[in-house]
Amino acid sequence: LFDLTIILGKNGVPVAENFRLEQSTIADTIQAGQVRVRTLYLSVDPYMRCRMNEDTGSDYLLPWQLAEVADGGGIGVVEESKHDNLAKGDFVTSFNWPWQTVAILDGSLLQKLIPQLVNGRLSYFLGAAGITGLTALLGVREKGHVAAGANQTMVVSGAAGACGSLAGQIGRLEGCSRVVGIAGTDEKCSILVQEMGFDAAINYKKGNVAEQLREFCPDGVDVYFDNVGGDISDTVISQMNRNSHIILCGQISQYNKDVPYPPPLPPDTEKIQKERNITRERFLVLNYMDKQEASIVQLCQWIQEGKLKVRETVVEGLANIGAAFQSMMNGGNIGKQIVSVSK
């Protein structure tokens, strides 16, 4: 199981050495209502950086505790059950899965999974058919104000990441006529256009982003799915149309800094936002859990029909989860960052 050995200060870059693998034991027997599970997959996500501070900056996130087992989204298989609704062999998931190879969990806190809904790709329940997909879909629907036939242009930053790669595709499926992604490598940009149906993609590390945005979004930007914040977002906002909408999903460029969430915009950018009546409201998918079931059904249907292309970056072994976390925070992943713990 994994223990955090260091909690970073409010400013700092997480590294693999912040995590430590320890050998431990669990109880031989389980109690009524419990299940023993073997961990199959664990999710590594940008929001976890906030949990490395004693004050996460979010009322819905608890900080990881020094030298305690970390947790996050996970999937496992039931090996023994004393819960009425779960049996040996069932696949289950939780948003608070301990980073352990084997665990004893409260069966009432687990959700049973149906592999056929994702063509047998269980790890998709941590991404495209899980909280990541929900964030993309509900973000577009609740904050994007996308309307079919309205000839809207969507821009997605962090577009090759777990959420961004889905958000752009969903923007198209919901009715956007043009979708442009911003990513950090030529390979990512190529995948966005050739595999995921984006009209264009901009490598922000090459050339002039503002000029390329003007070229690819000649009618301005109507919807901005913002995963990164910072200079990239300032550039996009400067080209947004009147009465347009920012879907404030994440601000990964700011997570290693001691700033409030959502970070305030620079004065010049804030002036543009107000003058053009651009909405920029905090979006939290947990506020829309009443729409979870129908949304998951929609996501699974798109996956089965091949309308939603899914990418994963998979790292093998619990011992490598720290390296996977560090890589993900540095943009090393394409699509969802997954750690495969056992088969």
Short mmCIF file of C-alpha atoms in Angstrom, two decimals:
data_model
loop_
_atom_site.label_atom_id
_atom_site.label_comp_id
_atom_site.label_asym_id
_atom_site.label_seq_id
_atom_site.Cartn_x
_atom_site.Cartn_y
_atom_site.Cartn_z
CA LEU A 1 0.00 0.00 0.00
CA PHE A 2 1.11 3.58 -0.57
CA ASP A 3 1.91 6.11 2.13
CA LEU A 4 2.60 9.75 1.49
CA THR A 5 5.95 10.63 3.00
CA ILE A 6 5.90 14.35 2.23
CA ILE A 7 3.16 16.93 2.11
CA LEU A 8 4.28 19.76 -0.11
CA GLY A 9 4.14 23.37 0.89
CA LYS A 10 1.56 25.52 -0.81
CA ASN A 11 4.05 26.21 -3.58
CA GLY A 12 5.94 23.30 -5.02
CA VAL A 13 6.10 20.68 -7.75
CA PRO A 14 5.11 17.11 -6.79
CA VAL A 15 7.63 14.37 -7.52
CA ALA A 16 7.57 10.59 -7.36
CA GLU A 17 9.61 10.69 -4.16
CA ASN A 18 6.61 12.22 -2.34
CA PHE A 19 5.18 8.69 -2.28
CA ARG A 20 6.43 5.56 -0.55
CA LEU A 21 5.45 1.93 -1.09
CA GLU A 22 5.06 -0.08 2.10
CA GLN A 23 4.39 -3.72 2.84
CA SER A 24 1.51 -4.19 5.25
CA THR A 25 -1.08 -6.73 6.35
CA ILE A 26 -4.87 -6.65 6.53
CA ALA A 27 -7.28 -8.61 8.68
CA ASP A 28 -7.78 -12.28 7.89
CA THR A 29 -11.54 -12.05 8.31
CA ILE A 30 -14.14 -9.55 7.17
CA GLN A 31 -17.13 -8.26 9.10
CA ALA A 32 -20.80 -8.20 8.12
CA GLY A 33 -21.35 -5.70 5.31
CA GLN A 34 -17.72 -5.74 4.24
CA VAL A 35 -15.96 -7.12 1.15
CA ARG A 36 -12.35 -7.98 0.46
CA VAL A 37 -11.29 -6.68 -2.92
CA ARG A 38 -8.26 -7.01 -5.14
CA THR A 39 -7.36 -3.72 -6.79
CA LEU A 40 -7.31 -3.74 -10.60
CA TYR A 41 -7.00 -0.08 -11.61
CA LEU A 42 -6.32 3.23 -9.92
CA SER A 43 -6.90 6.70 -11.30
CA VAL A 44 -4.34 9.51 -11.13
CA ASP A 45 -5.81 12.99 -11.62
CA PRO A 46 -4.75 16.66 -11.46
CA TYR A 47 -7.16 17.48 -8.60
CA MET A 48 -5.06 15.24 -6.36
CA ARG A 49 -2.37 17.92 -6.29
CA CYS A 50 -4.75 19.95 -4.10
CA ARG A 51 -4.86 17.04 -1.64
CA MET A 52 -1.12 17.36 -1.05
CA ASN A 53 -1.74 20.55 0.94
CA GLU A 54 -3.11 20.59 4.48
CA ASP A 55 -5.65 23.12 3.17
CA THR A 56 -6.93 21.75 -0.13
CA GLY A 57 -8.69 24.99 -1.01
CA SER A 58 -11.87 22.97 -1.64
CA ASP A 59 -14.58 22.16 0.86
CA TYR A 60 -15.33 18.84 -0.89
CA LEU A 61 -11.73 17.53 -0.85
CA LEU A 62 -9.96 16.17 2.22
CA PRO A 63 -6.17 16.42 2.34
CA TRP A 64 -4.08 13.28 2.22
CA GLN A 65 -2.50 12.69 5.62
CA LEU A 66 1.24 12.28 6.06
CA ALA A 67 2.25 8.59 6.24
CA GLU A 68 -1.34 7.42 5.69
CA VAL A 69 -2.62 5.50 2.68
CA ALA A 70 -3.57 7.75 -0.22
CA ASP A 71 -6.88 7.22 -2.03
CA GLY A 72 -8.75 8.17 -5.17
CA GLY A 73 -10.81 6.63 -7.94
CA GLY A 74 -10.33 2.88 -8.15
CA ILE A 75 -11.71 -0.37 -9.51
CA GLY A 76 -11.36 -3.86 -8.11
CA VAL A 77 -12.82 -7.33 -8.05
CA VAL A 78 -14.56 -8.84 -5.02
CA GLU A 79 -12.66 -11.82 -3.60
CA GLU A 80 -14.83 -12.38 -0.53
CA SER A 81 -18.14 -10.80 0.44
CA LYS A 82 -20.33 -10.43 3.50
CA HIS A 83 -22.50 -7.81 1.80
CA ASP A 84 -25.94 -8.86 0.55
CA ASN A 85 -25.68 -7.16 -2.84
CA LEU A 86 -22.11 -8.10 -3.75
CA ALA A 87 -20.70 -11.51 -4.60
CA LYS A 88 -17.28 -12.95 -5.31
CA GLY A 89 -16.23 -11.99 -8.82
CA ASP A 90 -18.21 -8.76 -8.97
CA PHE A 91 -16.40 -5.70 -10.30
CA VAL A 92 -16.78 -2.61 -8.10
CA THR A 93 -15.61 0.98 -7.97
CA SER A 94 -15.29 3.86 -5.52
CA PHE A 95 -14.13 7.48 -5.64
CA ASN A 96 -12.25 6.86 -2.37
CA TRP A 97 -10.41 3.64 -3.19
CA PRO A 98 -7.27 3.13 -1.07
CA TRP A 99 -3.99 2.85 -2.95
CA GLN A 100 -3.48 -0.77 -1.91
CA THR A 101 -3.17 -4.04 -3.79
CA VAL A 102 -5.83 -5.62 -1.54
CA ALA A 103 -8.34 -3.89 0.74
CA ILE A 104 -11.29 -4.54 3.02
CA LEU A 105 -14.05 -2.06 2.23
CA ASP A 106 -17.61 -1.24 3.28
CA GLY A 107 -19.73 -2.82 0.57
CA SER A 108 -22.41 -0.12 0.86
CA LEU A 109 -19.88 2.47 -0.38
CA LEU A 110 -19.08 0.57 -3.56
CA GLN A 111 -20.78 0.74 -6.94
CA LYS A 112 -21.18 -2.45 -8.94
CA LEU A 113 -19.94 -2.28 -12.54
CA ILE A 114 -21.21 -3.90 -15.72
CA PRO A 115 -18.21 -4.45 -18.04
CA GLN A 116 -20.40 -4.90 -21.14
CA LEU A 117 -21.41 -1.22 -20.97
CA VAL A 118 -17.85 -0.24 -21.93
CA ASN A 119 -17.09 -3.14 -24.26
CA GLY A 120 -15.22 -4.88 -21.46
CA ARG A 121 -12.77 -2.03 -20.87
CA LEU A 122 -13.21 -1.77 -17.10
CA SER A 123 -10.74 1.09 -16.69
CA TYR A 124 -13.08 3.29 -18.74
CA PHE A 125 -15.24 3.53 -15.61
CA LEU A 126 -12.48 5.68 -14.13
CA GLY A 127 -12.43 7.93 -17.19
CA ALA A 128 -14.82 8.24 -20.10
CA ALA A 129 -17.62 6.36 -18.34
CA GLY A 130 -16.81 7.70 -14.89
CA ILE A 131 -16.32 10.99 -13.10
CA THR A 132 -14.08 12.31 -15.90
CA GLY A 133 -16.69 11.71 -18.57
CA LEU A 134 -19.38 13.14 -16.31
CA THR A 135 -17.30 16.28 -15.82
CA ALA A 136 -16.89 16.72 -19.57
CA LEU A 137 -20.52 16.01 -20.46
CA LEU A 138 -22.19 17.94 -17.66
CA GLY A 139 -19.70 20.78 -18.00
CA VAL A 140 -20.66 21.21 -21.66
CA ARG A 141 -24.37 20.84 -20.95
CA GLU A 142 -24.64 22.91 -17.79
CA LYS A 143 -22.14 25.70 -18.44
CA GLY A 144 -21.42 25.68 -22.17
CA HIS A 145 -24.87 26.68 -23.47
CA VAL A 146 -24.23 24.68 -26.62
CA ALA A 147 -27.12 24.71 -29.08
CA ALA A 148 -27.26 22.60 -32.24
CA GLY A 149 -27.40 24.75 -35.35
CA ALA A 150 -26.06 27.86 -33.61
CA ASN A 151 -22.74 27.68 -35.48
CA GLN A 152 -20.70 27.82 -32.26
CA THR A 153 -16.93 27.47 -31.97
CA MET A 154 -15.50 25.66 -28.94
CA VAL A 155 -11.90 25.85 -27.77
CA VAL A 156 -10.52 23.29 -25.29
CA SER A 157 -7.29 23.77 -23.34
CA GLY A 158 -5.53 20.74 -21.96
CA ALA A 159 -7.28 19.12 -24.89
CA ALA A 160 -5.32 15.86 -24.96
CA GLY A 161 -5.89 15.15 -21.27
CA ALA A 162 -8.48 12.88 -19.71
CA CYS A 163 -11.25 15.46 -19.57
CA GLY A 164 -10.29 17.73 -22.45
CA SER A 165 -10.11 14.95 -25.02
CA LEU A 166 -13.68 13.98 -24.14
CA ALA A 167 -14.99 17.53 -23.82
CA GLY A 168 -14.07 18.46 -27.37
CA GLN A 169 -15.75 15.38 -28.79
CA ILE A 170 -18.82 15.97 -26.64
CA GLY A 171 -18.95 19.59 -27.76
CA ARG A 172 -19.20 18.32 -31.33
CA LEU A 173 -21.81 15.68 -30.43
CA GLU A 174 -23.89 18.32 -28.64
CA GLY A 175 -23.87 20.65 -31.64
CA CYS A 176 -20.73 22.79 -31.91
CA SER A 177 -19.82 23.37 -35.54
CA ARG A 178 -16.12 23.92 -34.85
CA VAL A 179 -13.85 22.47 -32.14
CA VAL A 180 -10.24 23.54 -31.63
CA GLY A 181 -7.89 22.01 -29.08
CA ILE A 182 -4.78 23.35 -27.37
CA ALA A 183 -2.13 20.82 -26.28
CA GLY A 184 1.59 20.61 -25.60
CA THR A 185 3.07 18.31 -28.26
CA ASP A 186 2.72 17.69 -31.98
CA GLU A 187 1.77 14.08 -31.24
CA LYS A 188 -1.13 15.19 -29.04
CA CYS A 189 -2.32 17.69 -31.65
CA SER A 190 -2.21 15.02 -34.34
CA ILE A 191 -4.29 12.61 -32.24
CA LEU A 192 -6.87 15.30 -31.51
CA VAL A 193 -7.40 16.02 -35.20
CA GLN A 194 -6.94 12.60 -36.79
CA GLU A 195 -8.46 10.39 -34.11
CA MET A 196 -10.85 12.52 -32.08
CA GLY A 197 -12.36 14.70 -34.75
CA PHE A 198 -11.15 18.14 -33.66
CA ASP A 199 -11.08 20.61 -36.56
CA ALA A 200 -7.67 21.88 -35.53
CA ALA A 201 -5.19 21.70 -32.67
CA ILE A 202 -2.58 24.18 -31.49
CA ASN A 203 0.74 23.22 -29.91
CA TYR A 204 1.10 26.04 -27.39
CA LYS A 205 4.82 25.37 -27.11
CA LYS A 206 5.32 26.26 -30.76
CA GLY A 207 4.47 29.46 -32.60
CA ASN A 208 2.05 32.20 -31.62
CA VAL A 209 -1.09 30.87 -29.94
CA ALA A 210 -3.06 34.08 -30.47
CA GLU A 211 -2.31 34.10 -34.20
CA GLN A 212 -3.23 30.44 -34.58
CA LEU A 213 -6.46 30.95 -32.67
CA ARG A 214 -7.43 33.77 -35.02
CA GLU A 215 -6.69 31.49 -37.97
CA PHE A 216 -8.63 28.49 -36.66
CA CYS A 217 -11.45 30.47 -35.03
CA PRO A 218 -12.16 33.21 -37.58
CA ASP A 219 -15.56 33.97 -36.05
CA GLY A 220 -14.23 34.13 -32.49
CA VAL A 221 -14.78 31.73 -29.61
CA ASP A 222 -18.25 30.98 -28.22
CA VAL A 223 -17.45 28.22 -25.70
CA TYR A 224 -14.16 27.72 -23.86
CA PHE A 225 -13.60 24.49 -21.91
CA ASP A 226 -10.82 25.61 -19.59
CA ASN A 227 -8.59 22.97 -18.01
CA VAL A 228 -5.41 24.99 -17.53
CA GLY A 229 -5.90 28.68 -16.65
CA GLY A 230 -2.94 31.04 -16.77
CA ASP A 231 -1.55 32.66 -19.93
CA ILE A 232 -3.28 30.20 -22.28
CA SER A 233 -6.68 31.11 -20.88
CA ASP A 234 -5.95 34.83 -21.03
CA THR A 235 -5.16 34.42 -24.72
CA VAL A 236 -8.36 32.48 -25.43
CA ILE A 237 -10.55 34.87 -23.45
CA SER A 238 -9.18 37.81 -25.45
CA GLN A 239 -10.75 36.24 -28.55
CA MET A 240 -14.08 35.24 -27.04
CA ASN A 241 -17.31 36.68 -28.39
CA ARG A 242 -19.91 38.71 -26.57
CA ASN A 243 -22.23 36.59 -24.38
CA SER A 244 -19.91 33.59 -24.69
CA HIS A 245 -19.22 31.02 -21.98
CA ILE A 246 -16.22 29.65 -20.09
CA ILE A 247 -16.59 26.15 -18.65
CA LEU A 248 -14.27 26.40 -15.66
CA CYS A 249 -13.21 22.78 -15.27
CA GLY A 250 -9.61 22.97 -14.02
CA GLN A 251 -6.62 25.26 -13.64
CA ILE A 252 -3.68 22.87 -13.72
CA SER A 253 -1.16 25.63 -14.47
CA GLN A 254 -2.00 27.14 -11.08
CA TYR A 255 -2.16 24.04 -8.85
CA ASN A 256 1.44 24.32 -7.66
CA LYS A 257 0.92 27.94 -6.54
CA ASP A 258 -0.68 29.43 -3.44
CA VAL A 259 -3.69 31.05 -5.11
CA PRO A 260 -7.44 30.78 -4.44
CA TYR A 261 -9.65 28.63 -6.64
CA PRO A 262 -10.79 29.66 -9.09
CA PRO A 263 -7.76 31.91 -9.55
CA PRO A 264 -8.64 35.56 -10.25
CA LEU A 265 -8.11 36.79 -13.78
CA PRO A 266 -5.52 39.48 -14.54
CA PRO A 267 -7.11 42.97 -14.66
CA ASP A 268 -6.97 43.25 -18.47
CA THR A 269 -8.57 39.83 -18.94
CA GLU A 270 -11.18 40.48 -16.28
CA LYS A 271 -12.08 43.72 -18.07
CA ILE A 272 -12.65 41.80 -21.32
CA GLN A 273 -14.76 39.23 -19.50
CA LYS A 274 -17.02 41.87 -17.98
CA GLU A 275 -17.29 44.07 -21.06
CA ARG A 276 -18.27 41.13 -23.27
CA ASN A 277 -20.55 39.55 -20.66
CA ILE A 278 -18.59 36.26 -20.69
CA THR A 279 -19.79 33.81 -18.04
CA ARG A 280 -17.07 32.23 -15.89
CA GLU A 281 -18.65 30.29 -13.06
CA ARG A 282 -17.07 27.60 -10.97
CA PHE A 283 -18.18 24.18 -12.19
CA LEU A 284 -18.28 21.23 -9.79
CA VAL A 285 -19.64 17.99 -11.18
CA LEU A 286 -20.65 16.80 -7.70
CA ASN A 287 -23.40 19.45 -7.75
CA TYR A 288 -25.12 17.58 -10.59
CA MET A 289 -25.23 14.03 -9.24
CA ASP A 290 -28.99 13.88 -9.86
CA LYS A 291 -28.05 13.68 -13.55
CA GLN A 292 -25.32 11.09 -13.06
CA GLU A 293 -27.24 7.96 -14.06
CA ALA A 294 -28.66 9.30 -17.32
CA SER A 295 -25.32 10.88 -18.20
CA ILE A 296 -23.39 7.64 -17.66
CA VAL A 297 -25.90 5.85 -19.89
CA GLN A 298 -25.28 8.46 -22.59
CA LEU A 299 -21.50 8.19 -22.30
CA CYS A 300 -21.58 4.39 -22.48
CA GLN A 301 -23.85 4.53 -25.52
CA TRP A 302 -21.44 6.87 -27.32
CA ILE A 303 -18.51 4.57 -26.42
CA GLN A 304 -20.35 1.48 -27.71
CA GLU A 305 -21.28 3.29 -30.92
CA GLY A 306 -17.71 4.48 -31.47
CA LYS A 307 -18.78 8.12 -31.32
CA LEU A 308 -16.59 8.83 -28.29
CA LYS A 309 -12.96 7.88 -28.82
CA VAL A 310 -11.10 7.04 -25.62
CA ARG A 311 -7.38 7.26 -24.96
CA GLU A 312 -5.56 6.01 -21.88
CA THR A 313 -1.97 6.15 -20.69
CA VAL A 314 -1.43 3.05 -18.58
CA VAL A 315 1.41 2.51 -16.11
CA GLU A 316 1.91 -0.97 -14.67
CA GLY A 317 2.36 -1.59 -10.96
CA LEU A 318 1.43 0.12 -7.72
CA ALA A 319 5.11 0.94 -7.12
CA ASN A 320 5.03 3.27 -10.14
CA ILE A 321 2.02 5.36 -9.13
CA GLY A 322 4.21 8.23 -7.88
CA ALA A 323 6.00 8.41 -11.21
CA ALA A 324 2.64 8.28 -13.00
CA PHE A 325 1.38 11.17 -10.86
CA GLN A 326 4.48 13.26 -11.57
CA SER A 327 4.26 12.54 -15.31
CA MET A 328 0.54 13.39 -15.44
CA MET A 329 1.14 16.74 -13.71
CA ASN A 330 3.79 17.48 -16.34
CA GLY A 331 1.52 16.58 -19.27
CA GLY A 332 3.09 13.19 -19.92
CA ASN A 333 -0.26 11.47 -20.46
CA ILE A 334 -2.55 11.31 -23.47
CA GLY A 335 -6.11 10.78 -22.28
CA LYS A 336 -6.71 9.28 -18.86
CA GLN A 337 -3.73 8.38 -16.66
CA ILE A 338 -4.35 4.88 -15.30
CA VAL A 339 -2.28 2.65 -13.04
CA SER A 340 -2.86 -1.07 -13.62
CA VAL A 341 -2.33 -2.75 -10.24
CA SER A 342 -3.21 -6.36 -11.07
CA LYS A 343 -4.88 -8.35 -13.81
#
